[in-house]
Amino acid sequence: MLSSTFHLLVHAKYLIMWFMVASTILFSIVESNKEAPFPAMFVFGDSLIDPGNNNDLFTLAKADFYPNGIDFAMGVTGRYCNGGTLVDHLGNLLGLPLIPPFNNPNTRGSNILKGVNYASGAAGILWDTGLIYGDVFTMDEQIQNFRETLDELSRLLGNETQDFVGRSVFFICMGANDYINNYLHPLTRKDNKYTATAYVQLLIQEYRRQIKEIYDLGARKFLIAGIPALGCTPNQIGASSDSRGECVKSSNQLALQFNSHVQVLVQELNTTLAASSFLFWDTFQPLYSIISNYSLYGFKYPNKACCGGGRAKGQIICLPVLPLECHNRSEYIFWDPFHPTDAMNAIVSKDAYNLLLQSWDLSAL
Ligand SMILES: *[C@@H]1O[C@H](CO)[C@@H](O)[C@H](O)[C@H]1NC(C)=O
Ligand SMILES: *[C@@H]1O[C@H](CO)[C@@H](O)[C@H](O)[C@H]1NC(C)=O
Ligand SMILES: *[C@@H]1O[C@H](CO)[C@@H](O)[C@H](O)[C@H]1NC(C)=O
Ligand SMILES: *[C@@H]1O[C@H](CO)[C@@H](O)[C@H](O)[C@H]1NC(C)=O
């Protein structure tokens, strides 16, 4: 009762703000009528890009409540963000509409013809990553869900399906939770069982098999993202003994090690899988550069979350009962203990777009 009254108060306070910011984001996301260079985008990943696939799963890894979506045209959707994710912004730059979540009854028929997003909060490459929170769509389950989409595409497009899938872009961003919610998590502590090198080898072996499976299903154009600077999240910064609010080096080291292995994997797959085109997108460096020079990019708060609780607002997840003190979300790099704001996603997605522009002749596709 107390919390719902409080919720209403907080809501009223932000209503005007909501309209101001939501209308801006509505325009930036919907207003794109240029011809898209790809017919569709299919997305595999975790909470950084989950558009609401966990909403009706039995799990604690959910974001389908206020104030998530506070600055988003569609409001609360299950996105772990105040506004659009990296994929929403990249899709917008590519002239694609919002890519719908697989696990939604409306993602059927012609609604799948611009792509489908399978990403699931807390999920990882390994089957047991994220299980500490409950159910998730693991990477293998996301691929299984893509098979279902393929069946439906075949009914819709007939013999054009393979051509359609081959021309579509496949965005894959996995691995962060295999560290945060598995290797490093106090409940699983895989770091007692594996050295960092043995663990990254295990991850890459699984990731290779999974990406090949997607290739075998007809995908040809891959954008594989590395994982961000894990040690720079408010969660890690708040939990560290360092009081200066600096990034946690050991966690960043794990991310860099994983990314360098993914980069080699991408080169390997690019040369061994016929007629494929793989791009590796390093998200670590751009994120790190923006955090290091935050004021150049218009941010005021590089290392504390906008919505959350505890030290650096990184120790309690973003919940409706917490006071939302950040009136201007664009001043923050992080929305919650783990996820960037809409403002940050808008900047970083340009980097992926430029990579696509430089590497694939988008006008010729
Ligand atoms: C699909 O089938 C139609 C009619 O049989 C044919 O004209 C067309 O060339 C086929 N397209 C492909 C991509 O095989
Ligand atoms: C993939 O191969 C193409 C040539 O087929 C090359 O131009 C491109 O640089 C390669 N990409 C990677 C990531 O190795
Ligand atoms: C920001 O900081 C990084 C070092 O972390 C540096 O390499 C980069 O060039 C700087 N400048 C900009 C504009 O990001
Ligand atoms: C919010 O912050 C951004 C970045 O510092 C700034 O450009 C913008 O003018 C601010 N908006 C409002 C309404 O204060």
Short mmCIF file of C-alpha atoms and ligand atoms in Angstrom, two decimals:
data_model
loop_
_atom_site.label_atom_id
_atom_site.label_comp_id
_atom_site.label_asym_id
_atom_site.label_seq_id
_atom_site.Cartn_x
_atom_site.Cartn_y
_atom_site.Cartn_z
CA MET A 1 0.00 0.00 0.00
CA LEU A 2 2.72 2.38 1.05
CA SER A 3 4.75 1.47 -1.97
CA SER A 4 1.90 1.92 -4.41
CA THR A 5 1.07 5.36 -3.00
CA PHE A 6 4.69 6.23 -3.28
CA HIS A 7 4.78 4.87 -6.79
CA LEU A 8 1.88 7.17 -7.75
CA LEU A 9 3.59 10.19 -6.24
CA VAL A 10 6.80 9.46 -8.08
CA HIS A 11 4.81 8.88 -11.22
CA ALA A 12 2.94 12.20 -11.03
CA LYS A 13 6.17 14.04 -10.41
CA TYR A 14 7.67 12.67 -13.58
CA LEU A 15 4.66 12.79 -15.83
CA ILE A 16 5.51 16.13 -17.44
CA MET A 17 9.14 15.17 -17.81
CA TRP A 18 8.00 11.90 -19.36
CA PHE A 19 6.04 13.64 -22.08
CA MET A 20 8.92 15.95 -22.88
CA VAL A 21 11.52 13.25 -23.22
CA ALA A 22 9.25 10.51 -24.61
CA SER A 23 8.17 12.69 -27.50
CA THR A 24 11.80 13.29 -28.45
CA ILE A 25 12.61 9.60 -28.37
CA LEU A 26 9.39 8.72 -30.20
CA PHE A 27 10.56 10.88 -33.08
CA SER A 28 14.07 9.59 -33.12
CA ILE A 29 12.95 5.97 -33.17
CA VAL A 30 9.88 5.98 -35.39
CA GLU A 31 10.75 8.68 -37.86
CA SER A 32 12.88 6.76 -40.34
CA ASN A 33 11.48 6.23 -43.77
CA LYS A 34 14.75 5.68 -45.62
CA GLU A 35 15.20 2.35 -47.38
CA ALA A 36 16.80 -0.17 -45.00
CA PRO A 37 19.97 -1.84 -46.34
CA PHE A 38 18.92 -5.14 -44.75
CA PRO A 39 15.47 -6.68 -44.98
CA ALA A 40 15.59 -7.65 -41.31
CA MET A 41 17.67 -7.91 -38.13
CA PHE A 42 17.73 -10.98 -35.90
CA VAL A 43 19.09 -10.42 -32.41
CA PHE A 44 20.61 -12.82 -29.87
CA GLY A 45 21.87 -11.64 -26.50
CA ASP A 46 21.23 -10.62 -22.92
CA SER A 47 19.63 -7.83 -20.89
CA LEU A 48 21.61 -5.11 -22.67
CA ILE A 49 19.35 -5.67 -25.67
CA ASP A 50 16.37 -7.66 -24.30
CA PRO A 51 13.12 -5.95 -25.41
CA GLY A 52 10.91 -7.92 -22.99
CA ASN A 53 11.44 -11.63 -23.61
CA ASN A 54 11.57 -12.39 -19.87
CA ASN A 55 8.28 -10.64 -19.01
CA ASP A 56 6.30 -13.82 -18.47
CA LEU A 57 9.12 -16.11 -17.45
CA PHE A 58 9.47 -17.29 -13.87
CA THR A 59 12.56 -15.26 -13.03
CA LEU A 60 13.81 -12.30 -11.01
CA ALA A 61 15.61 -11.02 -14.14
CA LYS A 62 12.86 -8.72 -15.34
CA ALA A 63 12.45 -5.03 -16.10
CA ASP A 64 8.75 -4.83 -16.96
CA PHE A 65 7.95 -2.18 -14.36
CA TYR A 66 8.33 1.57 -13.87
CA PRO A 67 10.63 3.50 -13.92
CA ASN A 68 12.15 1.37 -16.70
CA GLY A 69 10.88 2.84 -19.95
CA ILE A 70 10.29 6.24 -18.35
CA ASP A 71 11.69 7.99 -21.44
CA PHE A 72 10.56 5.41 -24.00
CA ALA A 73 7.75 6.04 -26.48
CA MET A 74 6.21 2.63 -25.70
CA GLY A 75 6.67 3.08 -21.94
CA VAL A 76 7.39 -0.04 -19.89
CA THR A 77 8.21 -2.95 -22.20
CA GLY A 78 10.70 -5.08 -20.30
CA ARG A 79 13.74 -3.16 -21.57
CA TYR A 80 16.38 -2.60 -18.90
CA CYS A 81 16.68 1.05 -19.80
CA ASN A 82 14.96 4.41 -19.49
CA GLY A 83 14.68 4.52 -23.28
CA GLY A 84 15.98 2.57 -26.26
CA THR A 85 18.59 -0.19 -26.19
CA LEU A 86 21.66 -0.40 -28.41
CA VAL A 87 19.67 -2.52 -30.83
CA ASP A 88 16.77 -0.05 -30.92
CA HIS A 89 19.18 2.75 -31.82
CA LEU A 90 21.19 0.71 -34.32
CA GLY A 91 17.98 -0.47 -35.99
CA ASN A 92 16.83 3.13 -36.21
CA LEU A 93 20.09 4.17 -37.88
CA LEU A 94 19.65 1.29 -40.33
CA GLY A 95 16.10 2.36 -41.14
CA LEU A 96 14.48 -0.61 -39.38
CA PRO A 97 11.51 -0.36 -37.01
CA LEU A 98 11.72 -1.64 -33.41
CA ILE A 99 12.51 -5.36 -33.62
CA PRO A 100 9.84 -7.26 -31.65
CA PRO A 101 10.57 -9.71 -28.81
CA PHE A 102 10.18 -13.38 -29.76
CA ASN A 103 8.28 -14.16 -26.57
CA ASN A 104 5.25 -12.02 -27.31
CA PRO A 105 1.94 -13.21 -28.80
CA ASN A 106 1.97 -10.34 -31.32
CA THR A 107 5.30 -11.40 -32.81
CA ARG A 108 3.61 -13.45 -35.51
CA GLY A 109 2.79 -13.22 -39.21
CA SER A 110 3.91 -10.09 -41.00
CA ASN A 111 5.24 -8.69 -37.69
CA ILE A 112 8.31 -10.92 -38.03
CA LEU A 113 9.28 -9.65 -41.49
CA LYS A 114 11.70 -7.00 -40.14
CA GLY A 115 13.32 -9.45 -37.77
CA VAL A 116 12.88 -10.90 -34.30
CA ASN A 117 14.78 -10.29 -31.07
CA TYR A 118 15.49 -13.39 -28.91
CA ALA A 119 17.67 -11.68 -26.26
CA SER A 120 16.95 -12.58 -22.65
CA GLY A 121 18.05 -10.85 -19.45
CA ALA A 122 20.58 -12.83 -17.35
CA ALA A 123 21.21 -15.31 -20.18
CA GLY A 124 24.61 -16.37 -21.38
CA ILE A 125 26.51 -18.76 -23.59
CA LEU A 126 26.54 -21.52 -20.96
CA TRP A 127 23.32 -23.35 -20.15
CA ASP A 128 23.55 -22.60 -16.42
CA THR A 129 24.25 -18.86 -16.67
CA GLY A 130 21.38 -16.84 -15.18
CA LEU A 131 19.72 -19.83 -13.50
CA ILE A 132 20.36 -18.26 -10.08
CA TYR A 133 17.51 -15.84 -10.97
CA GLY A 134 15.14 -18.42 -12.44
CA ASP A 135 14.19 -19.15 -16.01
CA VAL A 136 15.96 -17.48 -18.96
CA PHE A 137 16.34 -18.12 -22.67
CA THR A 138 19.89 -19.43 -22.86
CA MET A 139 21.82 -18.98 -26.11
CA ASP A 140 20.87 -22.53 -27.16
CA GLU A 141 17.21 -21.80 -26.43
CA GLN A 142 17.41 -18.54 -28.39
CA ILE A 143 18.66 -20.52 -31.38
CA GLN A 144 15.81 -22.98 -30.88
CA ASN A 145 13.39 -20.04 -30.93
CA PHE A 146 14.97 -18.81 -34.16
CA ARG A 147 14.15 -22.22 -35.69
CA GLU A 148 10.50 -21.54 -34.90
CA THR A 149 10.74 -18.16 -36.62
CA LEU A 150 12.29 -19.87 -39.65
CA ASP A 151 9.31 -22.25 -39.91
CA GLU A 152 6.97 -19.30 -39.87
CA LEU A 153 9.10 -17.37 -42.38
CA SER A 154 8.93 -20.37 -44.71
CA ARG A 155 5.15 -20.30 -44.53
CA LEU A 156 5.17 -16.56 -45.30
CA LEU A 157 7.97 -16.35 -47.87
CA GLY A 158 8.19 -19.84 -49.36
CA ASN A 159 11.28 -20.40 -51.45
CA GLU A 160 12.44 -16.81 -50.83
CA THR A 161 13.18 -17.60 -47.17
CA GLN A 162 16.85 -18.56 -47.58
CA ASP A 163 17.56 -15.45 -49.63
CA PHE A 164 15.78 -13.27 -47.04
CA VAL A 165 17.69 -14.80 -44.12
CA GLY A 166 20.99 -14.59 -46.01
CA ARG A 167 20.56 -10.87 -46.62
CA SER A 168 19.47 -10.09 -43.03
CA VAL A 169 21.86 -8.94 -40.35
CA PHE A 170 22.44 -11.17 -37.32
CA PHE A 171 23.41 -9.19 -34.23
CA ILE A 172 24.86 -11.33 -31.44
CA CYS A 173 26.09 -10.05 -28.08
CA MET A 174 26.67 -12.71 -25.45
CA GLY A 175 29.13 -13.43 -22.68
CA ALA A 176 28.75 -10.64 -20.10
CA ASN A 177 26.50 -12.76 -17.85
CA ASP A 178 28.79 -15.76 -18.14
CA TYR A 179 31.11 -13.59 -16.06
CA ILE A 180 28.83 -11.40 -13.92
CA ASN A 181 26.18 -14.00 -13.15
CA ASN A 182 28.30 -17.09 -13.27
CA TYR A 183 32.11 -16.94 -13.11
CA LEU A 184 32.24 -14.01 -10.67
CA HIS A 185 28.94 -14.47 -8.86
CA PRO A 186 29.20 -15.31 -5.15
CA LEU A 187 26.55 -18.04 -5.49
CA THR A 188 28.27 -19.89 -8.32
CA ARG A 189 31.91 -18.89 -7.98
CA LYS A 190 33.10 -20.74 -11.03
CA ASP A 191 36.42 -18.96 -10.47
CA ASN A 192 37.12 -21.58 -7.83
CA LYS A 193 36.72 -24.28 -10.46
CA TYR A 194 38.24 -22.74 -13.60
CA THR A 195 41.18 -20.50 -14.28
CA ALA A 196 40.27 -17.46 -16.37
CA THR A 197 41.98 -19.06 -19.37
CA ALA A 198 40.20 -22.41 -19.01
CA TYR A 199 36.89 -20.58 -18.62
CA VAL A 200 37.31 -18.41 -21.70
CA GLN A 201 38.22 -21.51 -23.71
CA LEU A 202 35.04 -23.22 -22.53
CA LEU A 203 32.97 -20.17 -23.47
CA ILE A 204 34.55 -19.84 -26.91
CA GLN A 205 34.10 -23.55 -27.68
CA GLU A 206 30.37 -23.25 -26.94
CA TYR A 207 30.03 -19.90 -28.72
CA ARG A 208 31.70 -21.31 -31.85
CA ARG A 209 29.24 -24.22 -31.95
CA GLN A 210 26.28 -21.88 -31.43
CA ILE A 211 27.27 -19.34 -34.09
CA LYS A 212 27.94 -22.16 -36.58
CA GLU A 213 24.46 -23.46 -35.87
CA ILE A 214 22.98 -20.07 -36.79
CA TYR A 215 25.08 -20.12 -39.97
CA ASP A 216 23.79 -23.62 -40.78
CA LEU A 217 20.27 -22.23 -40.50
CA GLY A 218 21.04 -19.77 -43.29
CA ALA A 219 22.51 -16.66 -41.65
CA ARG A 220 25.40 -15.07 -43.56
CA LYS A 221 25.88 -11.52 -42.26
CA PHE A 222 26.99 -11.42 -38.66
CA LEU A 223 27.72 -8.52 -36.37
CA ILE A 224 29.27 -10.05 -33.26
CA ALA A 225 29.69 -7.65 -30.35
CA GLY A 226 32.29 -8.03 -27.65
CA ILE A 227 31.27 -7.47 -24.05
CA PRO A 228 31.45 -4.04 -22.41
CA ALA A 229 33.82 -2.89 -19.68
CA LEU A 230 32.29 -5.01 -16.90
CA GLY A 231 34.44 -3.38 -14.23
CA CYS A 232 32.99 0.07 -14.96
CA THR A 233 29.37 -0.68 -14.04
CA PRO A 234 28.00 1.02 -10.90
CA ASN A 235 27.48 -2.48 -9.53
CA GLN A 236 31.17 -3.34 -9.67
CA ILE A 237 32.33 0.14 -8.70
CA GLY A 238 29.99 0.30 -5.71
CA ALA A 239 31.02 -3.14 -4.50
CA SER A 240 34.76 -2.48 -4.74
CA SER A 241 36.89 -1.32 -1.83
CA ASP A 242 38.29 1.52 -3.95
CA SER A 243 36.59 4.72 -2.77
CA ARG A 244 37.57 6.83 -5.80
CA GLY A 245 34.82 5.36 -7.97
CA GLU A 246 37.27 3.95 -10.50
CA CYS A 247 36.63 0.94 -12.74
CA VAL A 248 37.50 -2.47 -11.31
CA LYS A 249 40.57 -3.59 -13.24
CA SER A 250 40.31 -7.35 -12.65
CA SER A 251 36.78 -7.51 -14.11
CA ASN A 252 37.79 -5.39 -17.08
CA GLN A 253 40.72 -7.72 -17.63
CA LEU A 254 38.32 -10.69 -17.93
CA ALA A 255 36.21 -8.76 -20.45
CA LEU A 256 39.29 -7.88 -22.51
CA GLN A 257 40.45 -11.49 -22.47
CA PHE A 258 37.03 -12.73 -23.62
CA ASN A 259 36.85 -10.08 -26.34
CA SER A 260 40.26 -10.89 -27.77
CA HIS A 261 39.21 -14.55 -28.05
CA VAL A 262 35.92 -13.58 -29.72
CA GLN A 263 37.84 -11.44 -32.19
CA VAL A 264 39.98 -14.44 -33.17
CA LEU A 265 36.88 -16.63 -33.40
CA VAL A 266 35.22 -14.11 -35.69
CA GLN A 267 38.21 -14.09 -38.01
CA GLU A 268 38.26 -17.89 -38.02
CA LEU A 269 34.55 -18.18 -38.85
CA ASN A 270 34.85 -15.45 -41.48
CA THR A 271 37.42 -17.50 -43.36
CA THR A 272 36.09 -21.02 -42.76
CA LEU A 273 32.36 -20.55 -43.35
CA ALA A 274 31.65 -20.13 -47.06
CA ALA A 275 29.92 -16.97 -48.31
CA SER A 276 29.79 -15.52 -44.81
CA SER A 277 30.70 -12.05 -43.65
CA PHE A 278 31.54 -11.55 -40.00
CA LEU A 279 32.23 -8.29 -38.22
CA PHE A 280 33.58 -7.97 -34.71
CA TRP A 281 32.32 -4.93 -32.85
CA ASP A 282 34.42 -3.90 -29.88
CA THR A 283 32.05 -2.33 -27.35
CA PHE A 284 34.70 -2.18 -24.63
CA GLN A 285 36.87 0.57 -26.08
CA PRO A 286 34.15 3.07 -27.03
CA LEU A 287 32.44 2.61 -23.67
CA TYR A 288 35.71 3.01 -21.83
CA SER A 289 36.64 6.13 -23.81
CA ILE A 290 33.29 7.75 -23.12
CA ILE A 291 33.54 6.95 -19.41
CA SER A 292 37.10 8.34 -19.31
CA ASN A 293 36.10 11.56 -21.07
CA TYR A 294 32.48 11.73 -19.95
CA SER A 295 32.11 15.51 -19.90
CA LEU A 296 33.19 15.72 -23.56
CA TYR A 297 30.11 13.62 -24.34
CA GLY A 298 27.72 15.71 -22.25
CA PHE A 299 27.56 13.41 -19.22
CA LYS A 300 27.86 14.50 -15.59
CA TYR A 301 27.83 11.15 -13.80
CA PRO A 302 30.11 8.45 -15.22
CA ASN A 303 30.10 5.93 -12.41
CA LYS A 304 26.83 6.01 -10.52
CA ALA A 305 23.46 4.72 -11.64
CA CYS A 306 20.42 6.88 -12.21
CA CYS A 307 18.03 4.27 -10.77
CA GLY A 308 19.17 1.87 -8.09
CA GLY A 309 20.21 1.77 -4.47
CA GLY A 310 23.24 1.51 -2.23
CA ARG A 311 26.79 2.58 -3.00
CA ALA A 312 27.10 4.13 -6.49
CA LYS A 313 23.37 3.20 -6.67
CA GLY A 314 24.78 -0.07 -7.87
CA GLN A 315 23.88 -2.49 -5.08
CA ILE A 316 20.08 -2.65 -5.43
CA ILE A 317 18.42 -3.04 -8.82
CA CYS A 318 16.15 -0.33 -10.23
CA LEU A 319 12.76 -0.72 -8.50
CA PRO A 320 9.55 1.34 -8.43
CA VAL A 321 9.90 1.93 -4.67
CA LEU A 322 13.28 3.63 -4.94
CA PRO A 323 13.29 7.43 -5.22
CA LEU A 324 14.28 8.43 -8.75
CA GLU A 325 16.45 11.46 -8.13
CA CYS A 326 17.84 11.79 -11.62
CA HIS A 327 15.57 14.29 -13.32
CA ASN A 328 17.71 14.46 -16.45
CA ARG A 329 18.66 10.95 -17.47
CA SER A 330 20.88 12.26 -20.27
CA GLU A 331 23.43 13.33 -17.68
CA TYR A 332 24.03 9.71 -16.66
CA ILE A 333 25.98 7.01 -18.45
CA PHE A 334 24.27 4.26 -16.46
CA TRP A 335 20.56 3.85 -16.03
CA ASP A 336 20.73 1.12 -13.39
CA PRO A 337 23.50 -0.90 -11.71
CA PHE A 338 24.30 -2.75 -14.96
CA HIS A 339 22.75 -1.05 -17.99
CA PRO A 340 23.53 2.16 -19.89
CA THR A 341 21.03 4.97 -20.40
CA ASP A 342 19.27 5.77 -23.64
CA ALA A 343 21.71 8.69 -24.08
CA MET A 344 24.70 6.36 -23.84
CA ASN A 345 23.14 3.75 -26.14
CA ALA A 346 22.45 6.46 -28.73
CA ILE A 347 26.15 7.40 -28.81
CA VAL A 348 27.58 3.89 -28.77
CA SER A 349 25.22 2.54 -31.45
CA LYS A 350 26.67 5.05 -33.93
CA ASP A 351 29.93 3.24 -33.56
CA ALA A 352 28.33 -0.05 -34.68
CA TYR A 353 26.60 1.75 -37.53
CA ASN A 354 29.89 3.26 -38.73
CA LEU A 355 31.52 -0.16 -38.59
CA LEU A 356 28.76 -1.54 -40.81
CA LEU A 357 29.11 1.40 -43.20
CA GLN A 358 32.86 0.97 -43.50
CA SER A 359 32.85 -2.80 -43.81
CA TRP A 360 29.76 -3.61 -45.83
CA ASP A 361 28.84 -1.47 -48.78
CA LEU A 362 25.36 -0.71 -47.49
CA SER A 363 24.24 0.95 -50.71
CA ALA A 364 25.05 -2.21 -52.68
CA LEU A 365 23.08 -4.61 -50.49
C1 LIG B 1 10.54 -19.40 -56.23
O1 LIG B 1 9.57 -20.06 -56.99
C2 LIG B 1 9.08 -19.25 -58.07
C3 LIG B 1 7.87 -20.01 -58.72
O2 LIG B 1 8.10 -21.40 -58.73
C4 LIG B 1 10.20 -18.99 -59.05
O3 LIG B 1 9.74 -18.20 -60.13
C5 LIG B 1 11.31 -18.25 -58.31
O4 LIG B 1 12.44 -18.06 -59.16
C6 LIG B 1 11.75 -19.05 -57.08
N1 LIG B 1 12.70 -18.23 -56.31
C7 LIG B 1 13.81 -18.72 -55.77
C8 LIG B 1 14.64 -17.77 -54.98
O5 LIG B 1 14.16 -19.89 -55.90
C1 LIG B 2 36.31 -11.36 -43.58
O1 LIG B 2 36.72 -11.72 -44.88
C2 LIG B 2 36.72 -10.65 -45.80
C3 LIG B 2 37.14 -11.22 -47.15
O2 LIG B 2 36.34 -12.31 -47.47
C4 LIG B 2 37.66 -9.55 -45.34
O3 LIG B 2 37.56 -8.46 -46.24
C5 LIG B 2 37.28 -9.11 -43.93
O4 LIG B 2 38.21 -8.18 -43.47
C6 LIG B 2 37.22 -10.30 -43.01
N1 LIG B 2 36.73 -9.88 -41.70
C7 LIG B 2 37.28 -10.27 -40.56
C8 LIG B 2 36.62 -9.78 -39.30
O5 LIG B 2 38.27 -10.97 -40.49
C1 LIG B 3 39.19 9.37 -23.99
O1 LIG B 3 40.00 8.57 -23.15
C2 LIG B 3 40.69 7.48 -23.72
C3 LIG B 3 41.48 6.79 -22.68
O2 LIG B 3 40.67 6.01 -21.87
C4 LIG B 3 41.49 7.89 -24.92
O3 LIG B 3 42.11 6.79 -25.51
C5 LIG B 3 40.57 8.62 -25.89
O4 LIG B 3 41.26 8.98 -27.05
C6 LIG B 3 39.95 9.83 -25.20
N1 LIG B 3 39.21 10.73 -26.10
C7 LIG B 3 37.97 10.60 -26.60
C8 LIG B 3 37.48 11.70 -27.46
O5 LIG B 3 37.25 9.65 -26.37
C1 LIG B 4 19.83 17.24 -19.86
O1 LIG B 4 21.23 17.01 -19.91
C2 LIG B 4 21.78 17.10 -21.20
C3 LIG B 4 23.22 16.64 -21.14
O2 LIG B 4 23.93 17.29 -20.10
C4 LIG B 4 21.60 18.53 -21.72
O3 LIG B 4 22.13 18.63 -23.02
C5 LIG B 4 20.10 18.87 -21.72
O4 LIG B 4 19.93 20.22 -22.09
C6 LIG B 4 19.50 18.64 -20.35
N1 LIG B 4 18.03 18.77 -20.45
C7 LIG B 4 17.30 19.45 -19.57
C8 LIG B 4 15.81 19.46 -19.80
O5 LIG B 4 17.79 20.04 -18.62
#
